[in-house]
């Protein structure tokens, strides 16, 4: 079974590596090449990008979406949506959720990964139903964490509830990089055994387990995975796209992606990234403390940046 690759370089990669500061002007020159790769989808919107466009970059996030769609017409565009919170920091009324989703679809969004930080399906229901009603792909999310209360049965129950709500696929979102390879194998195997659903895995590289978790999930039957182009991968971010493509080449899970096309994209971002060095996080290598603290990779550089602005970097 071919594995679908979602590259997160235009959203979660820069959110995780340099506090969501990547500008549209640095996305558009490489957009045509990204569109030509053959990704399953490209994550490019949502999460903290909406806020960062307005708060820090002086950009219109809706214009960003329209311009990216115009530049990448062949590849499905994907976003991360905080369920009832949309892209804000409080709950919004159902009619606001419905209208936001309608506008996002109209402006070019194809795939909505809908999550709730508390894993409460009630907070995902309105958004998922709105996505499907407007003809886009609704992806429900299991926000993976570990605790005495989070057992295998917890995730199976949530999967069943999301399927009852109505989804096109389900994502296992390991935002902190704490999903062990063996747990990934067990979770994917059990979901696939019990439910007929397309399953996707998102892991952060922070603790050093992400690549192994992806491979074990692929062995267990996962349908797609998230990666980031190599020059925008690792540390707080994600496994490298090229490494996984090379690993699976010639196997039954061959992605079909051309590694030479990927290298050209990596070379571009290697230069672009230099512009944003002031926002880079401090992490070098891996951070095993996250196995205990469970802080999401997508918030670490933003937290570091905010503490630095308050002259409180020592508090981290």
PDB file of C-alpha atoms in Angstrom:
ATOM      1  CA  UNK A   1       0.000   0.000   0.000  1.00  0.00           C
ATOM      2  CA  UNK A   2       1.395   3.372  -1.062  1.00  0.00           C
ATOM      3  CA  UNK A   3       1.796   5.847   1.800  1.00  0.00           C
ATOM      4  CA  UNK A   4       0.408   9.347   1.285  1.00  0.00           C
ATOM      5  CA  UNK A   5       2.697  12.150   2.428  1.00  0.00           C
ATOM      6  CA  UNK A   6       1.429  15.422   3.866  1.00  0.00           C
ATOM      7  CA  UNK A   7       4.237  17.974   3.995  1.00  0.00           C
ATOM      8  CA  UNK A   8       3.815  20.529   6.776  1.00  0.00           C
ATOM      9  CA  UNK A   9       6.558  22.921   5.638  1.00  0.00           C
ATOM     10  CA  UNK A  10       4.159  25.826   5.054  1.00  0.00           C
ATOM     11  CA  UNK A  11       2.457  25.579   8.461  1.00  0.00           C
ATOM     12  CA  UNK A  12       3.549  23.397  11.368  1.00  0.00           C
ATOM     13  CA  UNK A  13       7.210  23.252  10.351  1.00  0.00           C
ATOM     14  CA  UNK A  14       7.832  26.981  10.713  1.00  0.00           C
ATOM     15  CA  UNK A  15       5.381  27.246  13.616  1.00  0.00           C
ATOM     16  CA  UNK A  16       7.539  24.693  15.433  1.00  0.00           C
ATOM     17  CA  UNK A  17      10.978  25.867  14.316  1.00  0.00           C
ATOM     18  CA  UNK A  18      10.745  29.659  14.282  1.00  0.00           C
ATOM     19  CA  UNK A  19       7.551  30.798  15.950  1.00  0.00           C
ATOM     20  CA  UNK A  20       5.230  30.859  12.913  1.00  0.00           C
ATOM     21  CA  UNK A  21       7.056  33.708  11.218  1.00  0.00           C
ATOM     22  CA  UNK A  22       7.374  32.422   7.619  1.00  0.00           C
ATOM     23  CA  UNK A  23       5.999  35.072   5.265  1.00  0.00           C
ATOM     24  CA  UNK A  24       3.899  34.554   2.165  1.00  0.00           C
ATOM     25  CA  UNK A  25       6.627  36.229   0.107  1.00  0.00           C
ATOM     26  CA  UNK A  26       8.914  33.328   1.009  1.00  0.00           C
ATOM     27  CA  UNK A  27       6.271  30.695   0.207  1.00  0.00           C
ATOM     28  CA  UNK A  28       5.160  31.763  -3.248  1.00  0.00           C
ATOM     29  CA  UNK A  29       8.530  31.407  -5.063  1.00  0.00           C
ATOM     30  CA  UNK A  30       8.646  27.678  -4.215  1.00  0.00           C
ATOM     31  CA  UNK A  31       4.908  26.976  -4.497  1.00  0.00           C
ATOM     32  CA  UNK A  32       4.990  25.647  -8.069  1.00  0.00           C
ATOM     33  CA  UNK A  33       7.696  23.134  -7.162  1.00  0.00           C
ATOM     34  CA  UNK A  34       5.757  22.000  -4.094  1.00  0.00           C
ATOM     35  CA  UNK A  35       2.657  21.585  -6.243  1.00  0.00           C
ATOM     36  CA  UNK A  36       4.590  19.395  -8.680  1.00  0.00           C
ATOM     37  CA  UNK A  37       5.808  16.850  -6.099  1.00  0.00           C
ATOM     38  CA  UNK A  38       2.627  14.804  -5.797  1.00  0.00           C
ATOM     39  CA  UNK A  39       1.967  15.142  -2.074  1.00  0.00           C
ATOM     40  CA  UNK A  40      -1.260  13.766  -0.649  1.00  0.00           C
ATOM     41  CA  UNK A  41      -1.782  17.262   0.737  1.00  0.00           C
ATOM     42  CA  UNK A  42       0.157  20.331   1.841  1.00  0.00           C
ATOM     43  CA  UNK A  43      -0.551  21.811   5.262  1.00  0.00           C
ATOM     44  CA  UNK A  44      -0.378  25.572   4.835  1.00  0.00           C
ATOM     45  CA  UNK A  45      -2.956  27.283   7.069  1.00  0.00           C
ATOM     46  CA  UNK A  46      -4.557  27.200  10.494  1.00  0.00           C
ATOM     47  CA  UNK A  47      -2.918  26.505  13.832  1.00  0.00           C
ATOM     48  CA  UNK A  48      -1.096  29.658  14.909  1.00  0.00           C
ATOM     49  CA  UNK A  49      -0.638  31.017  11.370  1.00  0.00           C
ATOM     50  CA  UNK A  50      -3.895  33.002  11.355  1.00  0.00           C
ATOM     51  CA  UNK A  51      -2.943  34.790  14.574  1.00  0.00           C
ATOM     52  CA  UNK A  52       0.690  35.299  13.514  1.00  0.00           C
ATOM     53  CA  UNK A  53      -0.306  36.829  10.174  1.00  0.00           C
ATOM     54  CA  UNK A  54      -2.318  39.509  11.956  1.00  0.00           C
ATOM     55  CA  UNK A  55      -0.320  39.960  15.156  1.00  0.00           C
ATOM     56  CA  UNK A  56       3.261  39.821  13.862  1.00  0.00           C
ATOM     57  CA  UNK A  57       3.472  39.799  10.059  1.00  0.00           C
ATOM     58  CA  UNK A  58       0.948  42.420   8.972  1.00  0.00           C
ATOM     59  CA  UNK A  59      -0.520  39.947   6.485  1.00  0.00           C
ATOM     60  CA  UNK A  60      -4.095  39.071   5.596  1.00  0.00           C
ATOM     61  CA  UNK A  61      -4.472  35.327   6.338  1.00  0.00           C
ATOM     62  CA  UNK A  62      -7.332  35.046   3.861  1.00  0.00           C
ATOM     63  CA  UNK A  63      -5.188  36.554   1.124  1.00  0.00           C
ATOM     64  CA  UNK A  64      -2.471  34.031   2.028  1.00  0.00           C
ATOM     65  CA  UNK A  65      -4.902  31.171   1.491  1.00  0.00           C
ATOM     66  CA  UNK A  66      -6.152  32.518  -1.835  1.00  0.00           C
ATOM     67  CA  UNK A  67      -2.644  33.132  -3.139  1.00  0.00           C
ATOM     68  CA  UNK A  68      -1.443  29.671  -2.123  1.00  0.00           C
ATOM     69  CA  UNK A  69      -4.438  28.038  -3.795  1.00  0.00           C
ATOM     70  CA  UNK A  70      -3.781  29.998  -6.957  1.00  0.00           C
ATOM     71  CA  UNK A  71      -0.109  28.968  -6.908  1.00  0.00           C
ATOM     72  CA  UNK A  72      -0.771  25.291  -6.042  1.00  0.00           C
ATOM     73  CA  UNK A  73      -3.964  24.227  -7.850  1.00  0.00           C
ATOM     74  CA  UNK A  74      -3.086  20.515  -8.156  1.00  0.00           C
ATOM     75  CA  UNK A  75      -2.368  19.652  -4.520  1.00  0.00           C
ATOM     76  CA  UNK A  76      -5.059  19.527  -1.818  1.00  0.00           C
ATOM     77  CA  UNK A  77      -4.425  22.271   0.744  1.00  0.00           C
ATOM     78  CA  UNK A  78      -4.803  21.341   4.398  1.00  0.00           C
ATOM     79  CA  UNK A  79      -5.335  23.281   7.612  1.00  0.00           C
ATOM     80  CA  UNK A  80      -5.444  22.655  11.359  1.00  0.00           C
ATOM     81  CA  UNK A  81      -8.700  23.809  12.974  1.00  0.00           C
ATOM     82  CA  UNK A  82      -9.228  23.975  16.748  1.00  0.00           C
ATOM     83  CA  UNK A  83     -12.794  22.713  16.631  1.00  0.00           C
ATOM     84  CA  UNK A  84     -15.206  25.049  18.392  1.00  0.00           C
ATOM     85  CA  UNK A  85     -12.289  27.455  19.020  1.00  0.00           C
ATOM     86  CA  UNK A  86     -11.677  27.833  15.257  1.00  0.00           C
ATOM     87  CA  UNK A  87      -8.326  29.670  15.138  1.00  0.00           C
ATOM     88  CA  UNK A  88      -8.873  31.679  18.306  1.00  0.00           C
ATOM     89  CA  UNK A  89      -8.635  31.137  22.032  1.00  0.00           C
ATOM     90  CA  UNK A  90     -12.255  30.736  23.118  1.00  0.00           C
ATOM     91  CA  UNK A  91     -15.345  28.871  22.003  1.00  0.00           C
ATOM     92  CA  UNK A  92     -17.425  30.390  19.206  1.00  0.00           C
ATOM     93  CA  UNK A  93     -21.103  29.896  18.448  1.00  0.00           C
ATOM     94  CA  UNK A  94     -22.076  27.169  15.987  1.00  0.00           C
ATOM     95  CA  UNK A  95     -23.184  29.665  13.338  1.00  0.00           C
ATOM     96  CA  UNK A  96     -19.772  31.369  13.505  1.00  0.00           C
ATOM     97  CA  UNK A  97     -18.058  27.998  13.116  1.00  0.00           C
ATOM     98  CA  UNK A  98     -20.236  27.160  10.121  1.00  0.00           C
ATOM     99  CA  UNK A  99     -19.616  30.522   8.475  1.00  0.00           C
ATOM    100  CA  UNK A 100     -15.849  30.336   9.043  1.00  0.00           C
ATOM    101  CA  UNK A 101     -15.655  26.887   7.467  1.00  0.00           C
ATOM    102  CA  UNK A 102     -17.779  28.029   4.525  1.00  0.00           C
ATOM    103  CA  UNK A 103     -15.435  30.968   3.903  1.00  0.00           C
ATOM    104  CA  UNK A 104     -12.340  28.779   4.232  1.00  0.00           C
ATOM    105  CA  UNK A 105     -13.659  26.335   1.631  1.00  0.00           C
ATOM    106  CA  UNK A 106     -14.645  29.212  -0.655  1.00  0.00           C
ATOM    107  CA  UNK A 107     -11.131  30.666  -0.412  1.00  0.00           C
ATOM    108  CA  UNK A 108      -9.431  27.380  -1.295  1.00  0.00           C
ATOM    109  CA  UNK A 109      -9.167  25.011   1.673  1.00  0.00           C
ATOM    110  CA  UNK A 110      -9.605  21.308   0.899  1.00  0.00           C
ATOM    111  CA  UNK A 111      -8.729  19.287   4.017  1.00  0.00           C
ATOM    112  CA  UNK A 112      -9.641  20.285   7.577  1.00  0.00           C
ATOM    113  CA  UNK A 113      -7.868  18.504  10.421  1.00  0.00           C
ATOM    114  CA  UNK A 114     -10.212  19.262  13.312  1.00  0.00           C
ATOM    115  CA  UNK A 115      -9.004  18.736  16.875  1.00  0.00           C
ATOM    116  CA  UNK A 116      -9.910  19.584  20.442  1.00  0.00           C
ATOM    117  CA  UNK A 117      -7.198  19.853  23.082  1.00  0.00           C
ATOM    118  CA  UNK A 118      -9.449  18.047  25.582  1.00  0.00           C
ATOM    119  CA  UNK A 119     -10.374  15.305  23.098  1.00  0.00           C
ATOM    120  CA  UNK A 120     -14.030  16.196  23.617  1.00  0.00           C
ATOM    121  CA  UNK A 121     -15.912  15.134  20.465  1.00  0.00           C
ATOM    122  CA  UNK A 122     -18.646  17.671  21.259  1.00  0.00           C
ATOM    123  CA  UNK A 123     -16.121  20.432  20.570  1.00  0.00           C
ATOM    124  CA  UNK A 124     -15.321  18.952  17.143  1.00  0.00           C
ATOM    125  CA  UNK A 125     -18.844  18.096  16.020  1.00  0.00           C
ATOM    126  CA  UNK A 126     -20.014  21.450  14.613  1.00  0.00           C
ATOM    127  CA  UNK A 127     -16.786  22.008  12.686  1.00  0.00           C
ATOM    128  CA  UNK A 128     -16.686  18.486  11.237  1.00  0.00           C
ATOM    129  CA  UNK A 129     -20.306  18.685  10.147  1.00  0.00           C
ATOM    130  CA  UNK A 130     -19.737  22.102   8.570  1.00  0.00           C
ATOM    131  CA  UNK A 131     -16.718  20.820   6.643  1.00  0.00           C
ATOM    132  CA  UNK A 132     -18.662  17.904   5.189  1.00  0.00           C
ATOM    133  CA  UNK A 133     -21.692  20.048   4.385  1.00  0.00           C
ATOM    134  CA  UNK A 134     -19.483  22.287   2.241  1.00  0.00           C
ATOM    135  CA  UNK A 135     -17.907  19.391   0.358  1.00  0.00           C
ATOM    136  CA  UNK A 136     -14.438  19.436   1.909  1.00  0.00           C
ATOM    137  CA  UNK A 137     -12.508  16.611   3.604  1.00  0.00           C
ATOM    138  CA  UNK A 138     -13.255  16.336   7.329  1.00  0.00           C
ATOM    139  CA  UNK A 139     -10.450  14.744   9.343  1.00  0.00           C
ATOM    140  CA  UNK A 140     -11.213  14.065  12.995  1.00  0.00           C
ATOM    141  CA  UNK A 141      -8.308  13.997  15.418  1.00  0.00           C
ATOM    142  CA  UNK A 142      -7.058  11.970  18.361  1.00  0.00           C
ATOM    143  CA  UNK A 143      -4.780  14.372  20.276  1.00  0.00           C
ATOM    144  CA  UNK A 144      -2.402  11.782  21.669  1.00  0.00           C
ATOM    145  CA  UNK A 145      -1.231  11.960  25.242  1.00  0.00           C
ATOM    146  CA  UNK A 146      -0.337   9.564  28.041  1.00  0.00           C
ATOM    147  CA  UNK A 147      -1.812   9.319  31.527  1.00  0.00           C
ATOM    148  CA  UNK A 148      -3.563   6.706  33.664  1.00  0.00           C
ATOM    149  CA  UNK A 149      -6.814   7.889  32.082  1.00  0.00           C
ATOM    150  CA  UNK A 150      -5.591   7.552  28.485  1.00  0.00           C
ATOM    151  CA  UNK A 151      -5.725   3.863  27.643  1.00  0.00           C
ATOM    152  CA  UNK A 152      -6.036   2.103  24.301  1.00  0.00           C
ATOM    153  CA  UNK A 153      -9.768   1.894  24.932  1.00  0.00           C
ATOM    154  CA  UNK A 154      -9.892   5.698  25.322  1.00  0.00           C
ATOM    155  CA  UNK A 155      -8.645   6.126  21.753  1.00  0.00           C
ATOM    156  CA  UNK A 156     -10.899   3.401  20.373  1.00  0.00           C
ATOM    157  CA  UNK A 157     -13.932   5.014  22.010  1.00  0.00           C
ATOM    158  CA  UNK A 158     -13.014   8.448  20.635  1.00  0.00           C
ATOM    159  CA  UNK A 159     -12.503   6.974  17.170  1.00  0.00           C
ATOM    160  CA  UNK A 160     -15.988   5.460  17.320  1.00  0.00           C
ATOM    161  CA  UNK A 161     -17.511   8.763  18.457  1.00  0.00           C
ATOM    162  CA  UNK A 162     -15.825  10.653  15.619  1.00  0.00           C
ATOM    163  CA  UNK A 163     -17.045   8.117  13.085  1.00  0.00           C
ATOM    164  CA  UNK A 164     -20.576   8.513  14.439  1.00  0.00           C
ATOM    165  CA  UNK A 165     -20.258  12.299  14.015  1.00  0.00           C
ATOM    166  CA  UNK A 166     -19.139  11.793  10.420  1.00  0.00           C
ATOM    167  CA  UNK A 167     -15.536  12.061   9.219  1.00  0.00           C
ATOM    168  CA  UNK A 168     -13.639  11.219   6.036  1.00  0.00           C
ATOM    169  CA  UNK A 169     -10.488  10.199   7.898  1.00  0.00           C
ATOM    170  CA  UNK A 170      -8.894  10.264  11.338  1.00  0.00           C
ATOM    171  CA  UNK A 171      -5.517  11.649  12.385  1.00  0.00           C
ATOM    172  CA  UNK A 172      -3.475  10.538  15.360  1.00  0.00           C
ATOM    173  CA  UNK A 173      -1.821  13.793  16.403  1.00  0.00           C
ATOM    174  CA  UNK A 174       1.304  13.257  18.496  1.00  0.00           C
ATOM    175  CA  UNK A 175       2.041  16.947  19.003  1.00  0.00           C
ATOM    176  CA  UNK A 176       4.659  16.365  21.720  1.00  0.00           C
ATOM    177  CA  UNK A 177       6.591  13.465  20.213  1.00  0.00           C
ATOM    178  CA  UNK A 178       5.697  11.067  23.028  1.00  0.00           C
ATOM    179  CA  UNK A 179       4.147   8.272  20.948  1.00  0.00           C
ATOM    180  CA  UNK A 180       6.494   5.302  21.279  1.00  0.00           C
ATOM    181  CA  UNK A 181       7.009   3.042  18.256  1.00  0.00           C
ATOM    182  CA  UNK A 182       5.335   0.088  19.950  1.00  0.00           C
ATOM    183  CA  UNK A 183       2.381   2.195  21.076  1.00  0.00           C
ATOM    184  CA  UNK A 184       2.040   3.499  17.510  1.00  0.00           C
ATOM    185  CA  UNK A 185       1.938  -0.050  16.162  1.00  0.00           C
ATOM    186  CA  UNK A 186      -0.655  -1.141  18.706  1.00  0.00           C
ATOM    187  CA  UNK A 187      -2.877   1.912  18.282  1.00  0.00           C
ATOM    188  CA  UNK A 188      -2.909   1.815  14.478  1.00  0.00           C
ATOM    189  CA  UNK A 189      -3.382  -1.966  14.423  1.00  0.00           C
ATOM    190  CA  UNK A 190      -6.349  -1.867  16.782  1.00  0.00           C
ATOM    191  CA  UNK A 191      -8.087   1.026  15.027  1.00  0.00           C
ATOM    192  CA  UNK A 192      -7.627  -0.646  11.643  1.00  0.00           C
ATOM    193  CA  UNK A 193      -8.852  -3.964  13.016  1.00  0.00           C
ATOM    194  CA  UNK A 194     -12.065  -2.497  14.426  1.00  0.00           C
ATOM    195  CA  UNK A 195     -12.983   0.308  12.027  1.00  0.00           C
ATOM    196  CA  UNK A 196     -12.981   0.944   8.285  1.00  0.00           C
ATOM    197  CA  UNK A 197     -11.398   4.384   8.222  1.00  0.00           C
ATOM    198  CA  UNK A 198      -8.507   6.112   6.522  1.00  0.00           C
ATOM    199  CA  UNK A 199      -5.865   6.779   9.191  1.00  0.00           C
ATOM    200  CA  UNK A 200      -3.121   9.418   9.260  1.00  0.00           C
ATOM    201  CA  UNK A 201      -0.245   9.939  11.717  1.00  0.00           C
ATOM    202  CA  UNK A 202       1.368  13.216  12.775  1.00  0.00           C
ATOM    203  CA  UNK A 203       4.460  13.106  15.031  1.00  0.00           C
ATOM    204  CA  UNK A 204       6.929  15.667  16.334  1.00  0.00           C
ATOM    205  CA  UNK A 205      10.633  14.865  16.386  1.00  0.00           C
ATOM    206  CA  UNK A 206      11.344  16.522  19.746  1.00  0.00           C
ATOM    207  CA  UNK A 207      12.095  13.353  21.718  1.00  0.00           C
ATOM    208  CA  UNK A 208      13.774  11.328  18.957  1.00  0.00           C
ATOM    209  CA  UNK A 209      11.052   8.701  18.500  1.00  0.00           C
ATOM    210  CA  UNK A 210       9.089  10.116  15.562  1.00  0.00           C
ATOM    211  CA  UNK A 211      10.791   8.305  12.683  1.00  0.00           C
ATOM    212  CA  UNK A 212      10.505   4.973  14.489  1.00  0.00           C
ATOM    213  CA  UNK A 213       6.867   5.642  15.329  1.00  0.00           C
ATOM    214  CA  UNK A 214       6.089   6.422  11.685  1.00  0.00           C
ATOM    215  CA  UNK A 215       7.703   3.202  10.495  1.00  0.00           C
ATOM    216  CA  UNK A 216       5.883   1.038  13.015  1.00  0.00           C
ATOM    217  CA  UNK A 217       2.610   2.758  12.129  1.00  0.00           C
ATOM    218  CA  UNK A 218       3.264   2.076   8.440  1.00  0.00           C
ATOM    219  CA  UNK A 219       3.876  -1.586   9.271  1.00  0.00           C
ATOM    220  CA  UNK A 220       0.547  -1.598  11.118  1.00  0.00           C
ATOM    221  CA  UNK A 221      -1.381  -0.196   8.159  1.00  0.00           C
ATOM    222  CA  UNK A 222      -1.542   3.584   8.519  1.00  0.00           C
ATOM    223  CA  UNK A 223      -2.575   5.267   5.257  1.00  0.00           C
ATOM    224  CA  UNK A 224      -0.688   8.553   5.460  1.00  0.00           C
ATOM    225  CA  UNK A 225       1.886  10.427   7.519  1.00  0.00           C
ATOM    226  CA  UNK A 226       3.075  13.988   8.070  1.00  0.00           C
ATOM    227  CA  UNK A 227       6.660  15.003   7.312  1.00  0.00           C
ATOM    228  CA  UNK A 228       8.578  18.226   6.659  1.00  0.00           C
ATOM    229  CA  UNK A 229      11.139  18.918   3.953  1.00  0.00           C
ATOM    230  CA  UNK A 230      14.572  18.141   5.431  1.00  0.00           C
ATOM    231  CA  UNK A 231      15.857  21.704   5.784  1.00  0.00           C
ATOM    232  CA  UNK A 232      12.718  22.494   7.803  1.00  0.00           C
ATOM    233  CA  UNK A 233      12.596  19.314   9.891  1.00  0.00           C
ATOM    234  CA  UNK A 234      13.701  17.816  13.235  1.00  0.00           C
ATOM    235  CA  UNK A 235      14.220  19.357  16.717  1.00  0.00           C
ATOM    236  CA  UNK A 236      10.821  20.851  17.660  1.00  0.00           C
ATOM    237  CA  UNK A 237       9.502  19.911  14.226  1.00  0.00           C
ATOM    238  CA  UNK A 238       8.887  16.733  12.266  1.00  0.00           C
ATOM    239  CA  UNK A 239      10.600  13.804  10.527  1.00  0.00           C
ATOM    240  CA  UNK A 240      12.255  14.689   7.218  1.00  0.00           C
ATOM    241  CA  UNK A 241      10.285  13.991   4.053  1.00  0.00           C
ATOM    242  CA  UNK A 242      13.272  12.818   2.013  1.00  0.00           C
ATOM    243  CA  UNK A 243      14.414  10.363   4.677  1.00  0.00           C
ATOM    244  CA  UNK A 244      11.044   8.625   4.737  1.00  0.00           C
ATOM    245  CA  UNK A 245      10.762   8.653   0.940  1.00  0.00           C
ATOM    246  CA  UNK A 246      14.192   7.004   0.679  1.00  0.00           C
ATOM    247  CA  UNK A 247      13.353   4.501   3.419  1.00  0.00           C
ATOM    248  CA  UNK A 248      10.179   3.341   1.682  1.00  0.00           C
ATOM    249  CA  UNK A 249      11.519   3.419  -1.897  1.00  0.00           C
ATOM    250  CA  UNK A 250      11.228   0.059  -3.634  1.00  0.00           C
ATOM    251  CA  UNK A 251       8.961  -1.394  -0.947  1.00  0.00           C
ATOM    252  CA  UNK A 252       5.220  -2.030  -0.996  1.00  0.00           C
ATOM    253  CA  UNK A 253       4.857   1.337   0.760  1.00  0.00           C
ATOM    254  CA  UNK A 254       6.806   3.335  -1.855  1.00  0.00           C
ATOM    255  CA  UNK A 255       5.549   6.931  -1.795  1.00  0.00           C
ATOM    256  CA  UNK A 256       6.247   7.504  -5.479  1.00  0.00           C
ATOM    257  CA  UNK A 257       7.824  10.891  -4.733  1.00  0.00           C
ATOM    258  CA  UNK A 258      10.930  12.037  -6.626  1.00  0.00           C
ATOM    259  CA  UNK A 259      13.754  12.701  -4.187  1.00  0.00           C
ATOM    260  CA  UNK A 260      15.499  15.020  -6.669  1.00  0.00           C
ATOM    261  CA  UNK A 261      12.458  17.307  -6.717  1.00  0.00           C
ATOM    262  CA  UNK A 262      12.481  17.247  -2.930  1.00  0.00           C
ATOM    263  CA  UNK A 263      16.170  18.156  -2.788  1.00  0.00           C
ATOM    264  CA  UNK A 264      15.548  21.269  -4.876  1.00  0.00           C
ATOM    265  CA  UNK A 265      12.843  22.345  -2.425  1.00  0.00           C
ATOM    266  CA  UNK A 266      15.101  21.612   0.546  1.00  0.00           C
ATOM    267  CA  UNK A 267      17.839  23.776  -0.974  1.00  0.00           C
ATOM    268  CA  UNK A 268      15.396  26.680  -1.277  1.00  0.00           C
ATOM    269  CA  UNK A 269      14.269  26.512   2.339  1.00  0.00           C
ATOM    270  CA  UNK A 270      17.847  26.062   3.538  1.00  0.00           C
ATOM    271  CA  UNK A 271      18.526  29.604   2.333  1.00  0.00           C
ATOM    272  CA  UNK A 272      15.151  31.087   3.310  1.00  0.00           C
ATOM    273  CA  UNK A 273      15.462  29.798   6.876  1.00  0.00           C
ATOM    274  CA  UNK A 274      18.510  31.991   7.464  1.00  0.00           C
ATOM    275  CA  UNK A 275      16.250  35.065   7.402  1.00  0.00           C
ATOM    276  CA  UNK A 276      14.412  33.827  10.486  1.00  0.00           C
ATOM    277  CA  UNK A 277      17.343  32.886  12.723  1.00  0.00           C
ATOM    278  CA  UNK A 278      16.270  35.393  15.390  1.00  0.00           C
ATOM    279  CA  UNK A 279      13.138  33.325  16.028  1.00  0.00           C
ATOM    280  CA  UNK A 280      14.810  29.909  16.122  1.00  0.00           C
ATOM    281  CA  UNK A 281      14.400  27.836  19.271  1.00  0.00           C
ATOM    282  CA  UNK A 282      17.313  26.828  21.472  1.00  0.00           C
ATOM    283  CA  UNK A 283      16.949  23.063  21.083  1.00  0.00           C
ATOM    284  CA  UNK A 284      19.863  21.158  19.571  1.00  0.00           C
ATOM    285  CA  UNK A 285      19.282  17.471  18.964  1.00  0.00           C
ATOM    286  CA  UNK A 286      16.519  15.925  21.081  1.00  0.00           C
ATOM    287  CA  UNK A 287      14.937  16.821  24.416  1.00  0.00           C
ATOM    288  CA  UNK A 288      13.973  13.814  26.530  1.00  0.00           C
ATOM    289  CA  UNK A 289      12.418  16.125  29.159  1.00  0.00           C
ATOM    290  CA  UNK A 290       9.385  16.351  26.875  1.00  0.00           C
ATOM    291  CA  UNK A 291       8.639  12.699  27.632  1.00  0.00           C
ATOM    292  CA  UNK A 292       7.623  13.979  31.076  1.00  0.00           C
ATOM    293  CA  UNK A 293       6.551  17.580  30.360  1.00  0.00           C
ATOM    294  CA  UNK A 294       4.613  16.679  27.160  1.00  0.00           C
ATOM    295  CA  UNK A 295       4.854  20.224  25.752  1.00  0.00           C
ATOM    296  CA  UNK A 296       3.761  20.344  22.076  1.00  0.00           C
ATOM    297  CA  UNK A 297       6.512  21.106  19.567  1.00  0.00           C
ATOM    298  CA  UNK A 298       4.277  23.661  17.870  1.00  0.00           C
ATOM    299  CA  UNK A 299       4.204  25.893  20.953  1.00  0.00           C
ATOM    300  CA  UNK A 300       7.814  25.663  22.171  1.00  0.00           C
ATOM    301  CA  UNK A 301       9.460  28.250  19.912  1.00  0.00           C
ATOM    302  CA  UNK A 302       6.460  30.549  20.322  1.00  0.00           C
ATOM    303  CA  UNK A 303       6.804  30.219  24.103  1.00  0.00           C
ATOM    304  CA  UNK A 304      10.546  30.897  23.935  1.00  0.00           C
ATOM    305  CA  UNK A 305       9.956  33.959  21.754  1.00  0.00           C
ATOM    306  CA  UNK A 306       7.288  35.357  24.093  1.00  0.00           C
ATOM    307  CA  UNK A 307       9.431  34.809  27.188  1.00  0.00           C
ATOM    308  CA  UNK A 308      12.358  36.524  25.489  1.00  0.00           C
ATOM    309  CA  UNK A 309      10.158  39.552  24.713  1.00  0.00           C
ATOM    310  CA  UNK A 310       9.263  39.748  28.414  1.00  0.00           C
ATOM    311  CA  UNK A 311      12.911  39.399  29.513  1.00  0.00           C
ATOM    312  CA  UNK A 312      11.915  36.138  31.164  1.00  0.00           C
ATOM    313  CA  UNK A 313      13.718  33.555  29.036  1.00  0.00           C
ATOM    314  CA  UNK A 314      15.247  32.035  32.173  1.00  0.00           C
ATOM    315  CA  UNK A 315      11.777  30.898  33.283  1.00  0.00           C
ATOM    316  CA  UNK A 316      11.543  28.185  30.635  1.00  0.00           C
TER     317      UNK A 316
END
